[in-house]
PDB file of C-alpha atoms in Angstrom:
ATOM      1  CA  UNK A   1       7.571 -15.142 -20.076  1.00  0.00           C
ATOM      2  CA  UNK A   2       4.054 -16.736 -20.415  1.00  0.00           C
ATOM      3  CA  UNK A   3       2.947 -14.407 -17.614  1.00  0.00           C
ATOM      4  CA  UNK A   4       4.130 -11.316 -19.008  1.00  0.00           C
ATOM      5  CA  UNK A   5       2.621 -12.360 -22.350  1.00  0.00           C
ATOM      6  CA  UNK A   6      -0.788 -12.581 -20.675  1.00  0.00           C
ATOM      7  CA  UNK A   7      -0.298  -9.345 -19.225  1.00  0.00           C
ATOM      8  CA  UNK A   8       0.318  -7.636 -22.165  1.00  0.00           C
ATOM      9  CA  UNK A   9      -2.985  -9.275 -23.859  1.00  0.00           C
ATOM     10  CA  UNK A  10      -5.017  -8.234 -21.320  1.00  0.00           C
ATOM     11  CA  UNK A  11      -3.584  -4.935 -21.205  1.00  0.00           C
ATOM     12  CA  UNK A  12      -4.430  -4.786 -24.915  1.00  0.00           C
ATOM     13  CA  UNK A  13      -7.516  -6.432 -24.449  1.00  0.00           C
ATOM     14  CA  UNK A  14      -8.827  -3.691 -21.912  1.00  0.00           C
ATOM     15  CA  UNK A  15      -7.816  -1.084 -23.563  1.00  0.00           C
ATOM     16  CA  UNK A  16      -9.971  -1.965 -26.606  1.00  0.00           C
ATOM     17  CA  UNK A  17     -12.941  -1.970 -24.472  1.00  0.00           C
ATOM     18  CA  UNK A  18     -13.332  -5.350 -23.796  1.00  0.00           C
ATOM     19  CA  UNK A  19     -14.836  -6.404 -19.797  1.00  0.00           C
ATOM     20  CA  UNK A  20     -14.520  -9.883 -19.708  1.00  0.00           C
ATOM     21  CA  UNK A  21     -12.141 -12.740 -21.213  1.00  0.00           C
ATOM     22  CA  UNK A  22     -12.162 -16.691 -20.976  1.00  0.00           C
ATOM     23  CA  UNK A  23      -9.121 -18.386 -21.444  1.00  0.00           C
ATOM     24  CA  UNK A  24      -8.433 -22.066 -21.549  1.00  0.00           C
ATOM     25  CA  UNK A  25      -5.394 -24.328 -22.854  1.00  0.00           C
ATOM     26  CA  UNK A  26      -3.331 -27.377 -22.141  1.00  0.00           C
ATOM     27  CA  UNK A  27      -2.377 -28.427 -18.790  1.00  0.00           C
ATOM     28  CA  UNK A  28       0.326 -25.885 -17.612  1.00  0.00           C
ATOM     29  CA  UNK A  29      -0.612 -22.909 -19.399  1.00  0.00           C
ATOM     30  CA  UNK A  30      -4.488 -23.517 -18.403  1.00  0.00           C
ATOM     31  CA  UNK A  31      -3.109 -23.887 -14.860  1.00  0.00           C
ATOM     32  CA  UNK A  32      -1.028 -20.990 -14.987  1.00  0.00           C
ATOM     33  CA  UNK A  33      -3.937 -18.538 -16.028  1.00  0.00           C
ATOM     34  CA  UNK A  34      -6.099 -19.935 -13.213  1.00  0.00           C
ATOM     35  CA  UNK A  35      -3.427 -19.633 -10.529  1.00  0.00           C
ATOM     36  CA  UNK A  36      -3.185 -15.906 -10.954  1.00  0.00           C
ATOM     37  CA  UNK A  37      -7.192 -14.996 -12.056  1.00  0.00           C
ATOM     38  CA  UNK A  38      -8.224 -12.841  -9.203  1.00  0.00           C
ATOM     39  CA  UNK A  39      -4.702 -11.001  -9.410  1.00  0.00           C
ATOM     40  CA  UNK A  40      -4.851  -9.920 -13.033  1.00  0.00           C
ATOM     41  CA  UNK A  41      -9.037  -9.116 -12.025  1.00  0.00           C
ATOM     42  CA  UNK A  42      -7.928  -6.579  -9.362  1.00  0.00           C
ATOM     43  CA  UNK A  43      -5.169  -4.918 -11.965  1.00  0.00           C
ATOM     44  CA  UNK A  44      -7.269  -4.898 -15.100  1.00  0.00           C
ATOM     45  CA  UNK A  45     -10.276  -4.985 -13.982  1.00  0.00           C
ATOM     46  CA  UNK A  46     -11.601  -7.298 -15.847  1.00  0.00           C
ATOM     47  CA  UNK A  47     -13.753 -10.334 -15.662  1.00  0.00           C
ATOM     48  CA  UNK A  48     -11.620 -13.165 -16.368  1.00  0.00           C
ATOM     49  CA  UNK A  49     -13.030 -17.038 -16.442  1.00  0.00           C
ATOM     50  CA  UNK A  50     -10.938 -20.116 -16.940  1.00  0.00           C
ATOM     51  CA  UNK A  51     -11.263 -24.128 -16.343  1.00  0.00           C
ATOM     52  CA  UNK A  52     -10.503 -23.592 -12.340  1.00  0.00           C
ATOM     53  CA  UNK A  53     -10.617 -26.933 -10.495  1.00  0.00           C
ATOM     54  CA  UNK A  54     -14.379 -26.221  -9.383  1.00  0.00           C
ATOM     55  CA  UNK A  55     -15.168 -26.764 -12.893  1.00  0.00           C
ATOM     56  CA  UNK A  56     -12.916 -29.240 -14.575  1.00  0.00           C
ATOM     57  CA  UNK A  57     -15.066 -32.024 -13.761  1.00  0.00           C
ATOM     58  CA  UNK A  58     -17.758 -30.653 -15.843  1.00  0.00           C
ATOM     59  CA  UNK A  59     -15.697 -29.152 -18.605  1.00  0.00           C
ATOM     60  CA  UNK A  60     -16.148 -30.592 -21.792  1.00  0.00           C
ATOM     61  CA  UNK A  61     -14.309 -29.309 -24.485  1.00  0.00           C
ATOM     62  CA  UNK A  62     -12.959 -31.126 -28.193  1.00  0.00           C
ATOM     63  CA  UNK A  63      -9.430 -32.302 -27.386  1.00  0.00           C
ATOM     64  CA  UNK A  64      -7.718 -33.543 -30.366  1.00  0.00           C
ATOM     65  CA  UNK A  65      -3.705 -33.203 -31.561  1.00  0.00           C
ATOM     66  CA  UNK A  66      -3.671 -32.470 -35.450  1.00  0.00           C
ATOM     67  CA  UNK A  67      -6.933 -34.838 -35.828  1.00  0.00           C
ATOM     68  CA  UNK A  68     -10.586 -33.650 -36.306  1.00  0.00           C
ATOM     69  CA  UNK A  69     -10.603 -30.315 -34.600  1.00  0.00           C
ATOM     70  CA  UNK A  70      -7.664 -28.592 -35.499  1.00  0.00           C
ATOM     71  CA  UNK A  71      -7.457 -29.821 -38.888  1.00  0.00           C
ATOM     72  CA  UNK A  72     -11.269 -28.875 -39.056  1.00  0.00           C
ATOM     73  CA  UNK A  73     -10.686 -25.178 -38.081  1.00  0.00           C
ATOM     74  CA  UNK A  74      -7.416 -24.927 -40.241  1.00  0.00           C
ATOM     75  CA  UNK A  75      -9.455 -26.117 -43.306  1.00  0.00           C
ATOM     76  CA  UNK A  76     -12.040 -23.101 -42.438  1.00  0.00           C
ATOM     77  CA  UNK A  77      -9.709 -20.576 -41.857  1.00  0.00           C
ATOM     78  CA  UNK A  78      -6.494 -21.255 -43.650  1.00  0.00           C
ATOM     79  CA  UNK A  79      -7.189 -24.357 -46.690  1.00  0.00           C
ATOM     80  CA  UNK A  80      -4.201 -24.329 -48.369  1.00  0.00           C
ATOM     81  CA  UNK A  81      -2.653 -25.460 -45.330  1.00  0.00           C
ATOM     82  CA  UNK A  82      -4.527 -28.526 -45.402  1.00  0.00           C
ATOM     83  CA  UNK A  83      -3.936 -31.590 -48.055  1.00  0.00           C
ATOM     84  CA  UNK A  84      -5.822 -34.161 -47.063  1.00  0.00           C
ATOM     85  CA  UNK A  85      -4.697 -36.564 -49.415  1.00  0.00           C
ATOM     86  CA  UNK A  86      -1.619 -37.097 -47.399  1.00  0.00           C
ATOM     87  CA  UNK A  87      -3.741 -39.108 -45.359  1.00  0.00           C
ATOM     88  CA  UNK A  88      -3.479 -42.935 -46.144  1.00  0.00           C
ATOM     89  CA  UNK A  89      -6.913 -44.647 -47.587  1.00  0.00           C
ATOM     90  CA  UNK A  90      -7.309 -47.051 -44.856  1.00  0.00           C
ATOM     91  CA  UNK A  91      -8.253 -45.181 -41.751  1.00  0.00           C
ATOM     92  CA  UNK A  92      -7.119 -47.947 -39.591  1.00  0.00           C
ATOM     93  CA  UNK A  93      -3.241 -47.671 -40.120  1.00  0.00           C
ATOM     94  CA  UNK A  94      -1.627 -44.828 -37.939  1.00  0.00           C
ATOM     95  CA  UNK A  95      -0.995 -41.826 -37.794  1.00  0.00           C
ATOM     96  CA  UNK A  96      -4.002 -40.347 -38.544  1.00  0.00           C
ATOM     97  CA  UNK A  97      -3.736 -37.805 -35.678  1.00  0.00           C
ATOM     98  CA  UNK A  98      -1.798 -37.498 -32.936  1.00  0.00           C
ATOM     99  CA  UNK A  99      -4.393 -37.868 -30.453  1.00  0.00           C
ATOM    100  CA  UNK A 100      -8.034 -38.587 -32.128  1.00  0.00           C
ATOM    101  CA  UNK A 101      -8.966 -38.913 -35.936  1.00  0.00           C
TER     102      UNK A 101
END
């Protein structure tokens, strides 16, 4: 399913006039676009980058789960999602994130 959902993106994505596309997610699905990146180059023709293994190493990119980053971006694009007085006073005591603060 994942595979035929990136297909129809970049089918999409070509077709508005687009030549190139980076892509990058957790673990499987970041895996999963790498595995098949010169296949889907050669049938869309497009220039397609992701975190391959010659670059994870050097790859630095703001992780987070529900912390800092994501609640930063849903604040700029979507506030009424956000209510940050649901978060406790004293930073210390958990959960403040899943993964990060």
């Amino acid at each position: 399913m994942f595979d035929m959902l990136i297909d129809a993106v970049l089918s999409q994505v070509k077709r508005a006039g687009f030549s190139a596309v980076f892509a990058d997610g957790h673990g499987p699905s970041r895996w999963a676009w790498c595995a098949r990146l010169q296949d889907r180059q050669d049938r869309f023709g497009l220039t397609l980058i992701g975190v391959t293994c010659d670059r994870y190493d050097k790859w630095q990119n703001q992780i987070d789960h529900a912390a800092a980053n994501e609640t930063s971006l849903t604040m700029a694009t979507t506030p009424a999602l956000v209510d940050l007085a649901e978060l406790g006073a004293d930073r210390s005591v958990g959960p403040q994130g899943v993964a990060g603060d």
